[in-house]
PDB file of C-alpha atoms in Angstrom:
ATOM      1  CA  UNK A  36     -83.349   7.906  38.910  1.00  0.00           C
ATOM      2  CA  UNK A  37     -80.124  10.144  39.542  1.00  0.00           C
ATOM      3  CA  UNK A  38     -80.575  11.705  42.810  1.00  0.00           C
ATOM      4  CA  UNK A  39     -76.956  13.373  42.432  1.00  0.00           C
ATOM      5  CA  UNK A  40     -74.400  14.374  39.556  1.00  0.00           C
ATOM      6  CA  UNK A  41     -71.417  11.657  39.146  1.00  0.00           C
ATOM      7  CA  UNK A  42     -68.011  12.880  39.854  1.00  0.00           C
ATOM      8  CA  UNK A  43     -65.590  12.261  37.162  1.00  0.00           C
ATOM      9  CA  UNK A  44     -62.311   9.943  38.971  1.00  0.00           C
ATOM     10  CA  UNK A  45     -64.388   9.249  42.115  1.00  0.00           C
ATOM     11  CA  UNK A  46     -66.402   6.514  40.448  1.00  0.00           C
ATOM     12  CA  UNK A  47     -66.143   3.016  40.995  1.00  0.00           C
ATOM     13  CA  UNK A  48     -67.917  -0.821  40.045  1.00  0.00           C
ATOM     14  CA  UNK A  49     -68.145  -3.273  42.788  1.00  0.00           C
ATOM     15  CA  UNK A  50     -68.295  -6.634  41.118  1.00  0.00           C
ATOM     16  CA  UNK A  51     -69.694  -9.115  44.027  1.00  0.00           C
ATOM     17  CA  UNK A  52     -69.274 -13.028  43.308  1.00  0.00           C
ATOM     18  CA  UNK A  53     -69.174 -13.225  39.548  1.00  0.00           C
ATOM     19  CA  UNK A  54     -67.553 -16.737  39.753  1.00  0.00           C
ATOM     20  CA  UNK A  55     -68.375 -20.160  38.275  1.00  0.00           C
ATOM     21  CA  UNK A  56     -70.622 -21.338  40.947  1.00  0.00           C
ATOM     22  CA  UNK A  57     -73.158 -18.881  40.226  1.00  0.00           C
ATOM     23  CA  UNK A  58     -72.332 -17.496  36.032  1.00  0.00           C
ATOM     24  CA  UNK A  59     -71.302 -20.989  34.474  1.00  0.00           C
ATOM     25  CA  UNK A  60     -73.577 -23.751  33.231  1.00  0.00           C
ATOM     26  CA  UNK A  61     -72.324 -26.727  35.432  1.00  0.00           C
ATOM     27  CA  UNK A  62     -72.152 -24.237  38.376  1.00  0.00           C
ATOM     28  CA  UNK A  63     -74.105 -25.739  41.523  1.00  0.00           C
ATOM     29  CA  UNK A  64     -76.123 -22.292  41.623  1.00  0.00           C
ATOM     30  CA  UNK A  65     -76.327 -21.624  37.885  1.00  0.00           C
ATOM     31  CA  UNK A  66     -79.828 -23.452  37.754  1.00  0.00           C
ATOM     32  CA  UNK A  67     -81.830 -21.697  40.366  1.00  0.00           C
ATOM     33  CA  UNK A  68     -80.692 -18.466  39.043  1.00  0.00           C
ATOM     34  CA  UNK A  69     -81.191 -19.367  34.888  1.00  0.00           C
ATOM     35  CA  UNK A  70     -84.529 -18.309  34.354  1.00  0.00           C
ATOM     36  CA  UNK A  71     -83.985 -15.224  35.863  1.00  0.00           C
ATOM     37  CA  UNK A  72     -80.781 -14.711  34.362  1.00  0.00           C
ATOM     38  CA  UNK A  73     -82.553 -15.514  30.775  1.00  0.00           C
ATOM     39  CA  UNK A  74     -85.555 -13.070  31.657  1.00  0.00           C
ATOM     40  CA  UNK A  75     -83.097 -10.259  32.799  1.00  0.00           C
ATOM     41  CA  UNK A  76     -79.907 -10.319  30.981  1.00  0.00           C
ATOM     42  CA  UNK A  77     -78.335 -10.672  33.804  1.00  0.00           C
ATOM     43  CA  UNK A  78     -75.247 -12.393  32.133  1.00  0.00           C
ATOM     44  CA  UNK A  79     -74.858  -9.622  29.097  1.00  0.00           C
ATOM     45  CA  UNK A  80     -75.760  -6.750  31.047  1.00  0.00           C
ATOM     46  CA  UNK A  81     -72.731  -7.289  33.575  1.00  0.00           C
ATOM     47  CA  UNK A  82     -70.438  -8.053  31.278  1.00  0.00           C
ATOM     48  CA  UNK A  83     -71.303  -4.715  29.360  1.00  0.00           C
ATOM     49  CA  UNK A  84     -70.971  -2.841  32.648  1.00  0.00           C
ATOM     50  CA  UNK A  85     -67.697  -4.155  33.196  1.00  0.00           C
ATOM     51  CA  UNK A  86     -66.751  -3.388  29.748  1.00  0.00           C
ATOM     52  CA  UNK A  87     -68.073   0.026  29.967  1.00  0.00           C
ATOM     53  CA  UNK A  88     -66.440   0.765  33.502  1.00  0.00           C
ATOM     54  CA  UNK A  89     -63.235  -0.064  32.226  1.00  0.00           C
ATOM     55  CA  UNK A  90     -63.898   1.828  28.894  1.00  0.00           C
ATOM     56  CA  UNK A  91     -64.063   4.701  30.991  1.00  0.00           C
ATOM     57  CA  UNK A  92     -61.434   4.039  33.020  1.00  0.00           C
ATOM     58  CA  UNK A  93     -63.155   3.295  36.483  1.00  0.00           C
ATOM     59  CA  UNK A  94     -61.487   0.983  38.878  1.00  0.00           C
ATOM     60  CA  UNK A  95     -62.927  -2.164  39.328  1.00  0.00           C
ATOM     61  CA  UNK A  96     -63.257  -4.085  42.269  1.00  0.00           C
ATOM     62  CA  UNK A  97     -63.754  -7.730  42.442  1.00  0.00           C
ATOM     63  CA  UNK A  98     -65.512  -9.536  45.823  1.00  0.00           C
ATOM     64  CA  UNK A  99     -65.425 -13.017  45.294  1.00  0.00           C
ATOM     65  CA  UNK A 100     -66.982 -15.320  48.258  1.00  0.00           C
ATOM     66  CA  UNK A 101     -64.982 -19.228  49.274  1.00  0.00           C
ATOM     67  CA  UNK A 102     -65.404 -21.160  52.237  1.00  0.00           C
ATOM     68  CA  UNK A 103     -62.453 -23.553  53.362  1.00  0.00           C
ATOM     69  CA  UNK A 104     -63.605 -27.207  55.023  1.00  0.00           C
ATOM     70  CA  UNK A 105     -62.855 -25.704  58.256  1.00  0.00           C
ATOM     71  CA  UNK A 106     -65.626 -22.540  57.635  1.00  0.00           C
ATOM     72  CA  UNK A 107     -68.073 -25.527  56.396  1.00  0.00           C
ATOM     73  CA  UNK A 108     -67.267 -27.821  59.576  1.00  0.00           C
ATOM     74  CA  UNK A 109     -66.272 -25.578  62.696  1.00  0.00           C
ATOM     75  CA  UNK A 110     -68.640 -22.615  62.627  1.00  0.00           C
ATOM     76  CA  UNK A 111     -70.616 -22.526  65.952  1.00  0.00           C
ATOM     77  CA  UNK A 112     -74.032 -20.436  64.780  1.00  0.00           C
ATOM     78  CA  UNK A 113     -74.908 -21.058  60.992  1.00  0.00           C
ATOM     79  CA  UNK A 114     -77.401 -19.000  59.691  1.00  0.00           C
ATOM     80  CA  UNK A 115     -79.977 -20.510  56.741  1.00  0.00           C
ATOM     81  CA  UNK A 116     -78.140 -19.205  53.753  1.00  0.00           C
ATOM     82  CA  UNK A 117     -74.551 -20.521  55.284  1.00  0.00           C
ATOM     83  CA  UNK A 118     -76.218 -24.125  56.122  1.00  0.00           C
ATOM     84  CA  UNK A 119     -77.484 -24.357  52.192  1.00  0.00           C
ATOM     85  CA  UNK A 120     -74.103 -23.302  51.552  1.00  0.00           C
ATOM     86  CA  UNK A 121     -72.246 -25.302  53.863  1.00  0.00           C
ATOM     87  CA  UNK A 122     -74.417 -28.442  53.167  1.00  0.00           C
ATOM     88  CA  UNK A 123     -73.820 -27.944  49.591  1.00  0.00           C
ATOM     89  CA  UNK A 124     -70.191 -27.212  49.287  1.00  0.00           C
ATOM     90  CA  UNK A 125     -70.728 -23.696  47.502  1.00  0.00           C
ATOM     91  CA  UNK A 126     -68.437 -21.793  46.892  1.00  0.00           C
ATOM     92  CA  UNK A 127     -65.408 -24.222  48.021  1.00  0.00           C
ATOM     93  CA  UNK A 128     -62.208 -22.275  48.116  1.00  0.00           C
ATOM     94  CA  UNK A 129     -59.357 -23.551  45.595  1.00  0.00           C
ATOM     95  CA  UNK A 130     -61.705 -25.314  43.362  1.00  0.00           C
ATOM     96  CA  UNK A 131     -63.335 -24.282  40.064  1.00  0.00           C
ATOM     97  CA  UNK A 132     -66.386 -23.359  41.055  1.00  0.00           C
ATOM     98  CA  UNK A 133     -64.677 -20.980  42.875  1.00  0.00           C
ATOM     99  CA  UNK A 134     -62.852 -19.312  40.454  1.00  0.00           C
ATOM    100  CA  UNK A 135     -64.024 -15.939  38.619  1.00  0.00           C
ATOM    101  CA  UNK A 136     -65.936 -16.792  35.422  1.00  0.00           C
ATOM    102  CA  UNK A 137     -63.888 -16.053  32.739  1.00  0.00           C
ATOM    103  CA  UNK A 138     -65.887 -13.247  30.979  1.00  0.00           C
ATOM    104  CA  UNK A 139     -66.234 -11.981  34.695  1.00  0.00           C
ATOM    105  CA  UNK A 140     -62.547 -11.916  36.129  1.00  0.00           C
ATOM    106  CA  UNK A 141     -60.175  -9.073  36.930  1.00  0.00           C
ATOM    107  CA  UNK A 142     -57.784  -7.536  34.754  1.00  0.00           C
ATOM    108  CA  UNK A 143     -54.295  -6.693  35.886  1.00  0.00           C
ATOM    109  CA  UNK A 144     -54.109  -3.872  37.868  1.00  0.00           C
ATOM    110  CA  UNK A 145     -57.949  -4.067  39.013  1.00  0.00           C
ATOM    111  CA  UNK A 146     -58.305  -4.915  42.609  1.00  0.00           C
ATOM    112  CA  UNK A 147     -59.744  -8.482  44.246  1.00  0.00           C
ATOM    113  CA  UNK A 148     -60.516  -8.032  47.584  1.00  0.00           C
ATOM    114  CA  UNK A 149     -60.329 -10.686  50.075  1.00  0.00           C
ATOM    115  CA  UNK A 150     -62.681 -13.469  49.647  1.00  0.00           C
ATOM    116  CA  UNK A 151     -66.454 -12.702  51.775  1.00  0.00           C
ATOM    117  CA  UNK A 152     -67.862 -15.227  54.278  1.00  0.00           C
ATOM    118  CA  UNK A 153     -70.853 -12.345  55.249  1.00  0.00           C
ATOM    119  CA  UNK A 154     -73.497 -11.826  53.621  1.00  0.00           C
ATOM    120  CA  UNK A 155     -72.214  -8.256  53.480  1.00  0.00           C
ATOM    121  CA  UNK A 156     -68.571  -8.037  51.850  1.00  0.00           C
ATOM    122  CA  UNK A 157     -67.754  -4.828  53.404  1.00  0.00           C
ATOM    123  CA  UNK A 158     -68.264  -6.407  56.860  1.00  0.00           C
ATOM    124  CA  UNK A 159     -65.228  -9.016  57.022  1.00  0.00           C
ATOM    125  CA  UNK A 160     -63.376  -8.240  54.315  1.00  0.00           C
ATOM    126  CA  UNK A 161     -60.756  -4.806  53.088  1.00  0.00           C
ATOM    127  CA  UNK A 162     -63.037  -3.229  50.351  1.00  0.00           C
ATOM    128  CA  UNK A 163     -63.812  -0.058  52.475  1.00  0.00           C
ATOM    129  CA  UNK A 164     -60.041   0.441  52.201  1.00  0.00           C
ATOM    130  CA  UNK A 165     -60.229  -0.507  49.318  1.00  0.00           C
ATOM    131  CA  UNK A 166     -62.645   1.860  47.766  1.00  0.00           C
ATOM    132  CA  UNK A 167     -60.990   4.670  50.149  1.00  0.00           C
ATOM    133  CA  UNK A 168     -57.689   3.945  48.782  1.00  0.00           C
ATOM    134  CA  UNK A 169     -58.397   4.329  45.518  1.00  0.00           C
ATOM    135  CA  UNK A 170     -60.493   7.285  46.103  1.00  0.00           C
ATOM    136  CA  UNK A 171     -63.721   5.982  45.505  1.00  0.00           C
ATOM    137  CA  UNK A 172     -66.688   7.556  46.851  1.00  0.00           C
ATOM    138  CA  UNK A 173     -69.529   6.907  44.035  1.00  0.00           C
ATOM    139  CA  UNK A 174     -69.861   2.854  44.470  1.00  0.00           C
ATOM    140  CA  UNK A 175     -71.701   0.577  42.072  1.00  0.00           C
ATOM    141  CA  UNK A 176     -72.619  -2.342  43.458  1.00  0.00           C
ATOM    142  CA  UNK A 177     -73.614  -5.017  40.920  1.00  0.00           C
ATOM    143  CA  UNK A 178     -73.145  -9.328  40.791  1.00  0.00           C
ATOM    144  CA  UNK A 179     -75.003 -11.918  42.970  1.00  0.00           C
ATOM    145  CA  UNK A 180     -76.935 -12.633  44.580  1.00  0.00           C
ATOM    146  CA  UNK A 181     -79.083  -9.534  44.112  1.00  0.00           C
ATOM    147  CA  UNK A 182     -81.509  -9.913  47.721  1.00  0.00           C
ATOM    148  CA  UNK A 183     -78.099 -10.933  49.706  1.00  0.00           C
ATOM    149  CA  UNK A 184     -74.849  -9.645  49.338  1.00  0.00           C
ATOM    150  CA  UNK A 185     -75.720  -7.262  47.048  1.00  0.00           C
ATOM    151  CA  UNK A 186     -78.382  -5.355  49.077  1.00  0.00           C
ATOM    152  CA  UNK A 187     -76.492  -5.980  52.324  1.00  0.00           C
ATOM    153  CA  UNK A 188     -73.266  -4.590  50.865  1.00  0.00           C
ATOM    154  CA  UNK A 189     -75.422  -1.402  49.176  1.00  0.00           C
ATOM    155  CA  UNK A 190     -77.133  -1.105  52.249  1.00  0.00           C
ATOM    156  CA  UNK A 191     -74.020  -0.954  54.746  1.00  0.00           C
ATOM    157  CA  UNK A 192     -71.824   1.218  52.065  1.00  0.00           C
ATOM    158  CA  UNK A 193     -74.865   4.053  52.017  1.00  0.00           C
ATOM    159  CA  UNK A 194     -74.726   4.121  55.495  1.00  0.00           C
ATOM    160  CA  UNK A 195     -70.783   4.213  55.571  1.00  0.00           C
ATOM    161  CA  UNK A 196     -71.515   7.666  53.778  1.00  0.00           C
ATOM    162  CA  UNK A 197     -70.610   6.403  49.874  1.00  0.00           C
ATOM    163  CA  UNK A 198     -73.102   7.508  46.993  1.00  0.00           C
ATOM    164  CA  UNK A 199     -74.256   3.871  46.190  1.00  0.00           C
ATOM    165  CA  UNK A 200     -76.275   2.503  42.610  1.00  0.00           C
ATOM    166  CA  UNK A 201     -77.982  -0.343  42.561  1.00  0.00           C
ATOM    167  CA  UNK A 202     -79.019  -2.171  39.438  1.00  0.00           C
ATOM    168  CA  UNK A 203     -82.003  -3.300  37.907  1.00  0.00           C
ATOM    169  CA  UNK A 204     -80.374  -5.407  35.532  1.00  0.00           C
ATOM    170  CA  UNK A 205     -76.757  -6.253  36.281  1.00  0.00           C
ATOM    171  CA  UNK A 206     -78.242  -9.112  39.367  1.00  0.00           C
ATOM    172  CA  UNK A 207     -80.863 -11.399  40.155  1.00  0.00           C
ATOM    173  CA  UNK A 208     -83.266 -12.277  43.452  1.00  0.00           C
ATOM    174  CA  UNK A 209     -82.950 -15.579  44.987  1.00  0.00           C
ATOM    175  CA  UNK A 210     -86.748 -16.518  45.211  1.00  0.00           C
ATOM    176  CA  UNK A 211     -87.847 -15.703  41.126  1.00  0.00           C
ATOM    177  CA  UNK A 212     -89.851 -13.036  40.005  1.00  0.00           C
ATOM    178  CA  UNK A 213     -91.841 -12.023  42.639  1.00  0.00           C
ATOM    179  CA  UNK A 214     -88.658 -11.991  44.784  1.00  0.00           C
ATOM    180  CA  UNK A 215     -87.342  -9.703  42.072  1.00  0.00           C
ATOM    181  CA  UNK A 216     -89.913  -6.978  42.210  1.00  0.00           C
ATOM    182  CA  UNK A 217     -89.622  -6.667  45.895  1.00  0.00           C
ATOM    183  CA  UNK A 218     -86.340  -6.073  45.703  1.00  0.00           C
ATOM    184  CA  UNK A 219     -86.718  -3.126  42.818  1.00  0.00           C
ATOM    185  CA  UNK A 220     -89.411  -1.640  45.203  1.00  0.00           C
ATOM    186  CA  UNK A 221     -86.549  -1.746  48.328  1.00  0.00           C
ATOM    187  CA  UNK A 222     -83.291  -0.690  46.118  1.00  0.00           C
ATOM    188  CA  UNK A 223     -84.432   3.042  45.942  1.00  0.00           C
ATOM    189  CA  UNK A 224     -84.749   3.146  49.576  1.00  0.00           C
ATOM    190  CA  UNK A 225     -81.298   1.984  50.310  1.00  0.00           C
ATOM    191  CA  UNK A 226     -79.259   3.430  47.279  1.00  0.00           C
ATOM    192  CA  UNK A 227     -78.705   6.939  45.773  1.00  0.00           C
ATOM    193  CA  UNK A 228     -79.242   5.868  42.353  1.00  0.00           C
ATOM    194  CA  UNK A 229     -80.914   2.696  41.312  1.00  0.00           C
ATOM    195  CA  UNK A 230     -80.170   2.106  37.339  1.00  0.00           C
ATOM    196  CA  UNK A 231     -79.908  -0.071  34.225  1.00  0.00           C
ATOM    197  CA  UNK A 232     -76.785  -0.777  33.412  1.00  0.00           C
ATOM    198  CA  UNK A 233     -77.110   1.343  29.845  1.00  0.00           C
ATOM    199  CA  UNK A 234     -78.444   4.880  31.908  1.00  0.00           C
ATOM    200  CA  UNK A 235     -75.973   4.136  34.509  1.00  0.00           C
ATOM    201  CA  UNK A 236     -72.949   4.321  31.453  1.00  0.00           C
ATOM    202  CA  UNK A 237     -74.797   6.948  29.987  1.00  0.00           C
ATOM    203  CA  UNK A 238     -74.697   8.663  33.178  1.00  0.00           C
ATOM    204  CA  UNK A 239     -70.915   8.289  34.236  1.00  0.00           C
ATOM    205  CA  UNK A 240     -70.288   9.456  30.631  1.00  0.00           C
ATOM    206  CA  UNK A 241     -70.952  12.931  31.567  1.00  0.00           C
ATOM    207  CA  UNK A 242     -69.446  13.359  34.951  1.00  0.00           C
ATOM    208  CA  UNK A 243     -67.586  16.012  35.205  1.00  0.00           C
TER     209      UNK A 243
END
């Protein structure tokens, strides 16, 4: 549900780790997110919402998430998700896996914001310049992984004072299913619109 009218040139779609790692087959997440991905469309619906955004002429932003050896080997506190990560090798910067899928990757002249090492993107990184700079105050915040960065990065961009949506469709939980439906239930709560990716076009149609 729409709690507020879109605003025609304020509009913008936050893209959050849509890389190899997580959207291609031989991808060290792709397998714990597949069945979800299969269930949800995760895969199709994104890459219509990018399509869509850039039909309509929204700026696009790009967060993509890499970790050097140094991040992996000299960090003092690691917190669960960074020691999977970090025992793992996810998301090694410079390597493939790495890299933006390639239905998933910017366009010229759409912006890629420094790579994230938070769980939230806004925290470390320049998207809120970003999104200021190019005049963006209704953020859409789609990508992986729906119960981390995405929530985080919803949660501290609605409190930054930005009109967030959230998707129902266009991410996926870590955890399945049930993780899935929590995550629906909290979305609301934390974001000014939460979506599918169809009434969320639909609805950016017809901002005026």
């Amino acid at each position: 549900m729409v709690n507020t009218a879109y605003e025609s040139g304020r509009i913008g779609l936050l893209l959050i780790d849509t890389v190899n790692e997580v959207f291609s087959e031989k991808g060290k997440s792709y397998s714990e997110f597949k069945e979800e991905f299969d269930r949800i469309g995760t895969f199709e619906n994104l890459k219509r919402l990018l399509a869509g955004a850039r039909e309509q002429g929204m700026p696009v932003f790009f967060a993509p998430m890499s970790f050097t050896e140094e991040d992996y080997t000299s960090w003092q506190y690691i917190c669960g998700i960074q020691q999977e990560m970090y025992d793992n090798r996810l998301f090694e910067a410079g390597t493939w896996n790495a890299d933006f899928h390639p239905d998933l990757s910017p366009r010229a002249g759409e912006i890629v914001v420094s790579p994230h090492k938070n769980i939230d993107v806004i925290a470390t990184t320049d998207l809120d310049t970003q999104l200021r700079q190019h005049g963006v105050q209704y953020v859409a915040v789609a990508g992986m992984v729906g119960t981390m960065c995405v929530e985080s990065t919803a949660r501290t961009a609605m409190e930054r004072g930005y009109h967030v949506t959230t998707f129902v469709d266009a991410t996926a939980a870590a955890g399945g299913r049930v993780a899935y439906d929590a995550m629906i239930l909290r979305y609301p709560l934390i974001s000014h619109a939460t979506l599918t990716v169809d009434d969320f076009l639909a609805a950016t149609a017809k901002a005026k």
